[in-house]
Amino acid sequence: MHYSVLLQESLLGLSINADGFYVDGTFGRGGHSAEVLKLLSDQGHLMAFDKDADAIAFGREKFSDDKRLSLQHASFADMKSVLAEHNMLGKVDGILLDLGVSSPQLDVADRGFSFLRDGPLDMRMDNSSGQTVAQWLAIAERWEIKKVLHVYGEEKFAALIAKKIVERRDEHPFITTLDLADFIEAIIPKKVQMQSKKHAATRSFQALRIHINKELEDLENLLADVVEMLKPGGRLVVISFHSLEDRIVKHFIRDQERGPILPRNIPIIELKRDEHVKSVGKKKAIKASIDELDENIRSRSAVMRVAEKVAATT
Ligand SMILES: C[S@@+](CC[C@H](N)C(=O)[O-])C[C@H]1O[C@@H](n2cnc3c(N)ncnc32)[C@H](O)[C@@H]1O
């Protein structure tokens, strides 16, 4: 079952204008997109992106009759150039990002995201290009593997796992998900595993997924273009599932609100501001309601932030 996280909250955050132009950067199975479309008139438009060809194929089939939706098989990191091609830069009413993996990506063993289902060790959201996890683990330096597991997975045993992977891979390469999951499980001390409810490979799989899909780089690239893409009053809504993602979004909004850091001791007669975004609402980090948590455990780690573009002062 596919469940759209913080659905009502994100629609409120977008503050939908029925005739507006909206962008869903992470279409998935179109849960959020479908609700946005319900709120749009015939004049409104929704452009949706997904790196995953299966998501786009699903959307083309399910929404084939809806001319208000255009689907792009591309990373949201490339949103600015796609919008420029459509002459929509600076004209967007709202951008939504619901980051991370979709349920179908986790559920289909062949995609190689799951440590519970045996499949090829792939984990690419866009499996039409780039390196799979299997290919990366075959050639990465030990320090690189350690860094990825440590930084993106906060894996305490990153150094040991990286060492063991490098020791084994030439003789017996890592090709399948369950092989890697079992290998990691055998490395982490049983005592440590008993203290956690999660599978021993959870952190490593998450880290490898973030790395192989350049998830944080894509987010940073998107944020760097947000002000240029939105119209004044346009909204940015981001739902994150990882503290590193949320930190990037939080710092971006904070830095935008703050504006350029000016040298001290320079008399400022009038402070003019370039266009920028500012946080919306009293509550800066919005979490799932108790009702939603009852229905969907994945919502537990979701954090939503909303920002609005402010025009330049002249
Ligand atoms: C959590 S799901 C989105 C679910 C969607 N909101 C729904 O309700 O059906 C995240 C989706 O974003 C896609 N995705 C992740 N990073 C992306 C990126 N940089 N560019 C485009 N799509 C991305 C994934 O392939 C996945 O389909």
Tab-separated table of C-alpha atoms and ligand atoms in Angstrom:
chain	number	residue	atom	x	y	z
A	1	MET	CA	0.000	0.000	0.000
A	2	HIS	CA	1.296	3.429	-0.860
A	3	TYR	CA	0.690	6.096	1.752
A	4	SER	CA	1.329	9.799	1.119
A	5	VAL	CA	2.972	11.400	4.148
A	6	LEU	CA	1.758	14.734	5.634
A	7	LEU	CA	-0.732	15.017	2.772
A	8	GLN	CA	-3.152	17.628	4.133
A	9	GLU	CA	-0.375	19.593	5.822
A	10	SER	CA	1.601	19.829	2.578
A	11	LEU	CA	-1.450	20.998	0.605
A	12	LEU	CA	-2.043	23.696	3.211
A	13	GLY	CA	1.626	24.630	3.011
A	14	LEU	CA	1.395	25.045	-0.760
A	15	SER	CA	-1.603	27.359	-0.259
A	16	ILE	CA	-3.010	26.320	-3.631
A	17	ASN	CA	-4.304	28.935	-6.029
A	18	ALA	CA	-6.676	27.061	-8.390
A	19	ASP	CA	-5.273	28.673	-11.555
A	20	GLY	CA	-1.645	28.362	-10.460
A	21	PHE	CA	1.391	26.503	-11.789
A	22	TYR	CA	2.762	23.903	-9.347
A	23	VAL	CA	5.675	21.500	-9.410
A	24	ASP	CA	5.852	18.147	-7.618
A	25	GLY	CA	9.560	17.277	-7.588
A	26	THR	CA	8.997	13.721	-6.307
A	27	PHE	CA	5.968	12.233	-8.086
A	28	GLY	CA	6.305	8.650	-6.731
A	29	ARG	CA	2.871	7.122	-7.201
A	30	GLY	CA	1.258	10.523	-7.491
A	31	GLY	CA	-0.407	10.606	-4.070
A	32	HIS	CA	0.397	14.263	-3.448
A	33	SER	CA	0.024	15.150	-7.132
A	34	ALA	CA	-3.511	13.709	-7.286
A	35	GLU	CA	-4.595	15.923	-4.387
A	36	VAL	CA	-2.970	19.018	-5.920
A	37	LEU	CA	-4.813	18.307	-9.190
A	38	LYS	CA	-8.133	18.120	-7.297
A	39	LEU	CA	-7.558	21.695	-6.127
A	40	LEU	CA	-6.608	23.072	-9.554
A	41	SER	CA	-9.019	24.533	-12.117
A	42	ASP	CA	-8.789	23.842	-15.864
A	43	GLN	CA	-6.389	26.787	-16.062
A	44	GLY	CA	-4.069	25.363	-13.403
A	45	HIS	CA	-1.077	23.159	-14.193
A	46	LEU	CA	1.074	20.634	-12.366
A	47	MET	CA	4.501	19.616	-13.624
A	48	ALA	CA	5.820	16.501	-11.878
A	49	PHE	CA	9.338	15.063	-11.787
A	50	ASP	CA	10.661	11.664	-10.870
A	51	LYS	CA	14.038	10.070	-11.499
A	52	ASP	CA	12.366	6.688	-11.550
A	53	ALA	CA	11.055	5.576	-14.949
A	54	ASP	CA	8.509	3.241	-13.262
A	55	ALA	CA	6.994	6.203	-11.394
A	56	ILE	CA	6.677	8.208	-14.611
A	57	ALA	CA	5.185	5.235	-16.517
A	58	PHE	CA	2.643	4.760	-13.712
A	59	GLY	CA	1.738	8.468	-13.841
A	60	ARG	CA	1.382	8.487	-17.652
A	61	GLU	CA	-1.062	5.608	-17.416
A	62	LYS	CA	-3.052	6.697	-14.367
A	63	PHE	CA	-3.376	10.358	-15.317
A	64	SER	CA	-3.401	9.962	-19.124
A	65	ASP	CA	-6.658	11.929	-19.455
A	66	ASP	CA	-5.515	14.873	-17.376
A	67	LYS	CA	-4.030	17.547	-19.622
A	68	ARG	CA	-3.186	19.688	-16.575
A	69	LEU	CA	-0.383	17.296	-15.603
A	70	SER	CA	2.968	17.095	-17.399
A	71	LEU	CA	5.445	14.431	-16.288
A	72	GLN	CA	9.221	14.720	-16.513
A	73	HIS	CA	11.564	11.758	-16.175
A	74	ALA	CA	14.346	13.826	-14.634
A	75	SER	CA	15.908	14.740	-11.341
A	76	PHE	CA	14.406	17.669	-9.495
A	77	ALA	CA	17.976	18.997	-9.485
A	78	ASP	CA	17.341	19.816	-13.177
A	79	MET	CA	14.044	21.583	-12.498
A	80	LYS	CA	15.389	25.031	-13.318
A	81	SER	CA	16.474	24.104	-16.847
A	82	VAL	CA	13.186	22.280	-17.530
A	83	LEU	CA	11.208	25.293	-16.302
A	84	ALA	CA	13.387	27.612	-18.431
A	85	GLU	CA	12.574	25.488	-21.516
A	86	HIS	CA	8.891	26.040	-20.748
A	87	ASN	CA	9.415	29.753	-20.082
A	88	MET	CA	8.238	29.276	-16.485
A	89	LEU	CA	11.209	30.612	-14.495
A	90	GLY	CA	10.002	32.958	-11.766
A	91	LYS	CA	6.374	31.979	-12.438
A	92	VAL	CA	5.929	28.937	-10.194
A	93	ASP	CA	3.262	29.123	-7.454
A	94	GLY	CA	4.558	26.199	-5.448
A	95	ILE	CA	7.176	23.445	-5.347
A	96	LEU	CA	6.686	20.267	-3.327
A	97	LEU	CA	9.382	17.747	-2.402
A	98	ASP	CA	8.551	14.526	-0.566
A	99	LEU	CA	12.060	13.142	-0.315
A	100	GLY	CA	13.432	9.629	-0.091
A	101	VAL	CA	12.219	6.320	-1.472
A	102	SER	CA	8.710	5.282	-2.465
A	103	SER	CA	6.997	2.132	-1.180
A	104	PRO	CA	7.134	0.450	-4.616
A	105	GLN	CA	10.894	1.012	-4.741
A	106	LEU	CA	11.243	-0.795	-1.408
A	107	ASP	CA	8.713	-3.500	-2.230
A	108	VAL	CA	10.034	-4.621	-5.609
A	109	ALA	CA	13.000	-6.926	-4.885
A	110	ASP	CA	14.539	-6.295	-8.322
A	111	ARG	CA	15.150	-2.644	-7.501
A	112	GLY	CA	17.649	-3.719	-4.848
A	113	PHE	CA	16.651	-1.241	-2.111
A	114	SER	CA	15.505	-3.730	0.494
A	115	PHE	CA	17.580	-5.756	2.929
A	116	LEU	CA	14.557	-8.006	3.474
A	117	ARG	CA	14.018	-9.078	-0.143
A	118	ASP	CA	16.670	-10.711	-2.251
A	119	GLY	CA	17.487	-8.864	-5.442
A	120	PRO	CA	20.359	-7.356	-7.377
A	121	LEU	CA	22.348	-4.855	-5.291
A	122	ASP	CA	21.226	-1.865	-7.342
A	123	MET	CA	19.393	0.909	-5.351
A	124	ARG	CA	19.370	3.429	-8.213
A	125	MET	CA	16.184	5.468	-8.358
A	126	ASP	CA	17.028	6.173	-11.996
A	127	ASN	CA	18.082	2.734	-13.158
A	128	SER	CA	18.653	3.985	-16.707
A	129	SER	CA	22.030	5.490	-15.798
A	130	GLY	CA	24.782	5.682	-13.189
A	131	GLN	CA	26.500	3.158	-10.957
A	132	THR	CA	24.723	0.464	-8.947
A	133	VAL	CA	25.690	-0.175	-5.312
A	134	ALA	CA	27.260	-3.482	-6.437
A	135	GLN	CA	29.453	-1.645	-8.956
A	136	TRP	CA	30.429	1.012	-6.439
A	137	LEU	CA	31.273	-1.460	-3.667
A	138	ALA	CA	33.507	-3.343	-6.109
A	139	ILE	CA	35.802	-0.360	-6.695
A	140	ALA	CA	35.354	2.217	-3.909
A	141	GLU	CA	38.292	2.930	-1.606
A	142	ARG	CA	37.967	1.609	1.938
A	143	TRP	CA	37.926	5.164	3.342
A	144	GLU	CA	35.118	6.155	0.946
A	145	ILE	CA	32.940	3.243	2.059
A	146	LYS	CA	33.650	4.076	5.691
A	147	LYS	CA	32.793	7.749	5.151
A	148	VAL	CA	29.500	6.993	3.383
A	149	LEU	CA	28.379	4.554	6.104
A	150	HIS	CA	29.481	6.889	8.871
A	151	VAL	CA	28.133	10.197	7.521
A	152	TYR	CA	24.916	9.115	5.775
A	153	GLY	CA	24.076	6.169	8.031
A	154	GLU	CA	25.636	7.239	11.340
A	155	GLU	CA	26.821	3.617	11.461
A	156	LYS	CA	29.057	3.102	14.497
A	157	PHE	CA	30.718	0.095	12.884
A	158	ALA	CA	31.415	1.911	9.591
A	159	ALA	CA	35.182	1.361	9.765
A	160	LEU	CA	34.861	-2.347	10.488
A	161	ILE	CA	32.210	-2.945	7.816
A	162	ALA	CA	34.291	-1.072	5.211
A	163	LYS	CA	37.405	-3.073	6.132
A	164	LYS	CA	35.571	-6.415	5.848
A	165	ILE	CA	33.897	-5.461	2.549
A	166	VAL	CA	37.261	-4.597	0.998
A	167	GLU	CA	38.832	-7.804	2.345
A	168	ARG	CA	36.123	-9.995	0.809
A	169	ARG	CA	35.107	-8.306	-2.432
A	170	ASP	CA	37.865	-9.501	-4.799
A	171	GLU	CA	37.287	-13.126	-4.042
A	172	HIS	CA	33.556	-12.930	-3.570
A	173	PRO	CA	31.944	-9.734	-4.942
A	174	PHE	CA	28.780	-8.277	-3.394
A	175	ILE	CA	26.038	-8.794	-5.945
A	176	THR	CA	22.781	-9.316	-4.068
A	177	THR	CA	20.942	-7.434	-1.332
A	178	LEU	CA	20.564	-10.352	1.070
A	179	ASP	CA	24.223	-11.308	0.756
A	180	LEU	CA	25.256	-7.781	1.826
A	181	ALA	CA	22.572	-7.625	4.547
A	182	ASP	CA	23.666	-10.969	6.034
A	183	PHE	CA	27.333	-9.969	5.790
A	184	ILE	CA	26.706	-6.756	7.754
A	185	GLU	CA	24.538	-8.588	10.285
A	186	ALA	CA	27.413	-11.001	10.955
A	187	ILE	CA	29.833	-8.105	11.593
A	188	ILE	CA	27.776	-6.105	14.099
A	189	PRO	CA	28.085	-7.566	17.626
A	190	LYS	CA	24.972	-9.462	18.728
A	191	LYS	CA	24.807	-7.448	21.954
A	192	VAL	CA	24.470	-4.239	19.947
A	193	GLN	CA	21.869	-5.776	17.648
A	194	MET	CA	19.762	-6.838	20.619
A	195	GLN	CA	19.591	-3.235	21.834
A	196	SER	CA	17.975	-2.063	18.584
A	197	LYS	CA	14.640	-2.918	16.986
A	198	LYS	CA	16.062	-2.290	13.527
A	199	HIS	CA	17.764	-4.787	11.238
A	200	ALA	CA	21.546	-4.578	11.533
A	201	ALA	CA	21.841	-3.487	7.876
A	202	THR	CA	19.292	-0.628	8.094
A	203	ARG	CA	21.828	2.157	8.535
A	204	SER	CA	24.233	0.866	5.912
A	205	PHE	CA	21.494	0.377	3.303
A	206	GLN	CA	20.165	3.880	3.934
A	207	ALA	CA	23.672	5.321	3.620
A	208	LEU	CA	24.408	3.473	0.381
A	209	ARG	CA	21.087	4.600	-1.097
A	210	ILE	CA	21.721	8.252	-0.231
A	211	HIS	CA	25.200	8.049	-1.732
A	212	ILE	CA	24.376	6.173	-4.936
A	213	ASN	CA	21.455	8.511	-5.729
A	214	LYS	CA	23.360	11.704	-4.779
A	215	GLU	CA	20.308	12.570	-2.687
A	216	LEU	CA	21.847	15.408	-0.681
A	217	GLU	CA	23.579	16.964	-3.699
A	218	ASP	CA	20.286	16.954	-5.627
A	219	LEU	CA	18.545	18.658	-2.712
A	220	GLU	CA	21.250	21.323	-2.445
A	221	ASN	CA	21.131	21.964	-6.190
A	222	LEU	CA	17.351	22.338	-6.117
A	223	LEU	CA	17.436	24.740	-3.176
A	224	ALA	CA	20.065	26.889	-4.904
A	225	ASP	CA	17.532	27.518	-7.719
A	226	VAL	CA	14.359	27.890	-5.655
A	227	VAL	CA	14.276	31.682	-5.432
A	228	GLU	CA	14.719	32.001	-9.179
A	229	MET	CA	11.989	29.455	-9.914
A	230	LEU	CA	9.225	30.717	-7.602
A	231	LYS	CA	7.121	33.794	-8.188
A	232	PRO	CA	6.824	36.287	-5.295
A	233	GLY	CA	4.440	34.685	-2.789
A	234	GLY	CA	5.206	31.230	-4.243
A	235	ARG	CA	5.693	28.418	-1.735
A	236	LEU	CA	8.320	25.758	-1.143
A	237	VAL	CA	7.231	22.685	0.832
A	238	VAL	CA	9.822	20.036	1.721
A	239	ILE	CA	9.155	16.783	3.569
A	240	SER	CA	12.394	15.171	4.794
A	241	PHE	CA	12.986	11.774	6.354
A	242	HIS	CA	16.622	12.081	7.328
A	243	SER	CA	18.177	14.561	9.750
A	244	LEU	CA	20.832	15.508	7.185
A	245	GLU	CA	18.147	16.430	4.639
A	246	ASP	CA	16.186	18.415	7.169
A	247	ARG	CA	19.320	20.233	8.316
A	248	ILE	CA	20.055	21.304	4.724
A	249	VAL	CA	16.509	22.665	4.304
A	250	LYS	CA	16.495	24.344	7.715
A	251	HIS	CA	19.843	26.068	7.139
A	252	PHE	CA	18.824	27.132	3.646
A	253	ILE	CA	15.665	28.853	4.926
A	254	ARG	CA	17.525	30.400	7.876
A	255	ASP	CA	20.303	31.780	5.640
A	256	GLN	CA	17.747	33.142	3.183
A	257	GLU	CA	15.845	34.903	5.967
A	258	ARG	CA	19.022	36.346	7.415
A	259	GLY	CA	20.280	37.727	4.118
A	260	PRO	CA	23.887	38.555	3.315
A	261	ILE	CA	26.226	38.896	6.276
A	262	LEU	CA	27.373	42.516	6.191
A	263	PRO	CA	30.707	43.710	7.558
A	264	ARG	CA	30.400	45.469	10.908
A	265	ASN	CA	31.159	49.173	11.348
A	266	ILE	CA	29.755	50.095	7.942
A	267	PRO	CA	26.947	52.637	8.311
A	268	ILE	CA	23.847	51.317	6.586
A	269	ILE	CA	21.368	53.946	5.563
A	270	GLU	CA	18.760	51.662	4.118
A	271	LEU	CA	18.807	47.876	4.024
A	272	LYS	CA	17.575	46.704	0.644
A	273	ARG	CA	16.958	43.025	0.238
A	274	ASP	CA	17.224	40.918	-2.890
A	275	GLU	CA	14.469	38.429	-3.503
A	276	HIS	CA	14.661	35.584	-1.003
A	277	VAL	CA	12.522	33.063	0.864
A	278	LYS	CA	11.279	33.212	4.429
A	279	SER	CA	9.763	30.608	6.688
A	280	VAL	CA	5.960	30.400	6.849
A	281	GLY	CA	3.909	29.808	9.980
A	282	LYS	CA	4.764	29.798	13.664
A	283	LYS	CA	5.781	26.177	13.721
A	284	LYS	CA	8.896	25.804	11.621
A	285	ALA	CA	9.161	22.013	11.670
A	286	ILE	CA	5.854	20.237	11.111
A	287	LYS	CA	5.493	16.600	12.119
A	288	ALA	CA	2.815	13.998	11.423
A	289	SER	CA	-0.292	13.988	13.627
A	290	ILE	CA	-0.972	11.172	16.100
A	291	ASP	CA	-3.700	9.861	13.774
A	292	GLU	CA	-1.288	9.687	10.867
A	293	LEU	CA	1.353	7.984	13.018
A	294	ASP	CA	-1.220	5.327	13.912
A	295	GLU	CA	-1.797	4.630	10.225
A	296	ASN	CA	1.714	4.846	8.880
A	297	ILE	CA	4.881	4.159	10.818
A	298	ARG	CA	7.023	5.782	8.067
A	299	SER	CA	5.568	9.190	9.001
A	300	ARG	CA	7.439	8.989	12.312
A	301	SER	CA	10.636	10.397	10.863
A	302	ALA	CA	8.961	12.945	8.550
A	303	VAL	CA	9.627	16.662	9.069
A	304	MET	CA	8.008	19.280	6.849
A	305	ARG	CA	9.173	22.857	6.324
A	306	VAL	CA	7.398	25.593	4.385
A	307	ALA	CA	8.894	28.767	2.936
A	308	GLU	CA	7.561	31.591	0.805
A	309	LYS	CA	9.311	33.805	-1.723
A	310	VAL	CA	9.563	37.477	-0.869
A	311	ALA	CA	10.116	39.979	-3.701
A	312	ALA	CA	13.153	42.258	-3.715
A	313	THR	CA	12.761	45.640	-2.032
A	314	THR	CA	13.589	48.542	-4.325
B	1	LIG	C1	8.586	9.387	-1.027
B	1	LIG	S1	8.404	9.123	-2.722
B	1	LIG	C2	7.195	10.297	-3.193
B	1	LIG	C3	5.799	9.826	-2.986
B	1	LIG	C4	4.752	10.759	-3.533
B	1	LIG	N1	4.734	12.041	-2.866
B	1	LIG	C5	3.392	10.122	-3.460
B	1	LIG	O1	2.547	10.589	-2.682
B	1	LIG	O2	3.142	9.166	-4.201
B	1	LIG	C6	9.854	9.831	-3.363
B	1	LIG	C7	9.955	9.752	-4.890
B	1	LIG	O3	10.895	10.753	-5.269
B	1	LIG	C8	11.729	10.251	-6.266
B	1	LIG	N2	12.977	11.009	-6.163
B	1	LIG	C9	13.872	10.997	-5.158
B	1	LIG	N3	14.863	11.858	-5.419
B	1	LIG	C10	14.579	12.434	-6.608
B	1	LIG	C11	15.220	13.423	-7.408
B	1	LIG	N4	16.373	13.974	-7.065
B	1	LIG	N5	14.620	13.804	-8.544
B	1	LIG	C12	13.440	13.246	-8.939
B	1	LIG	N6	12.800	12.300	-8.232
B	1	LIG	C13	13.356	11.903	-7.081
B	1	LIG	C14	11.869	8.792	-5.970
B	1	LIG	O4	12.194	8.085	-7.153
B	1	LIG	C15	10.477	8.456	-5.432
B	1	LIG	O5	9.646	8.004	-6.472
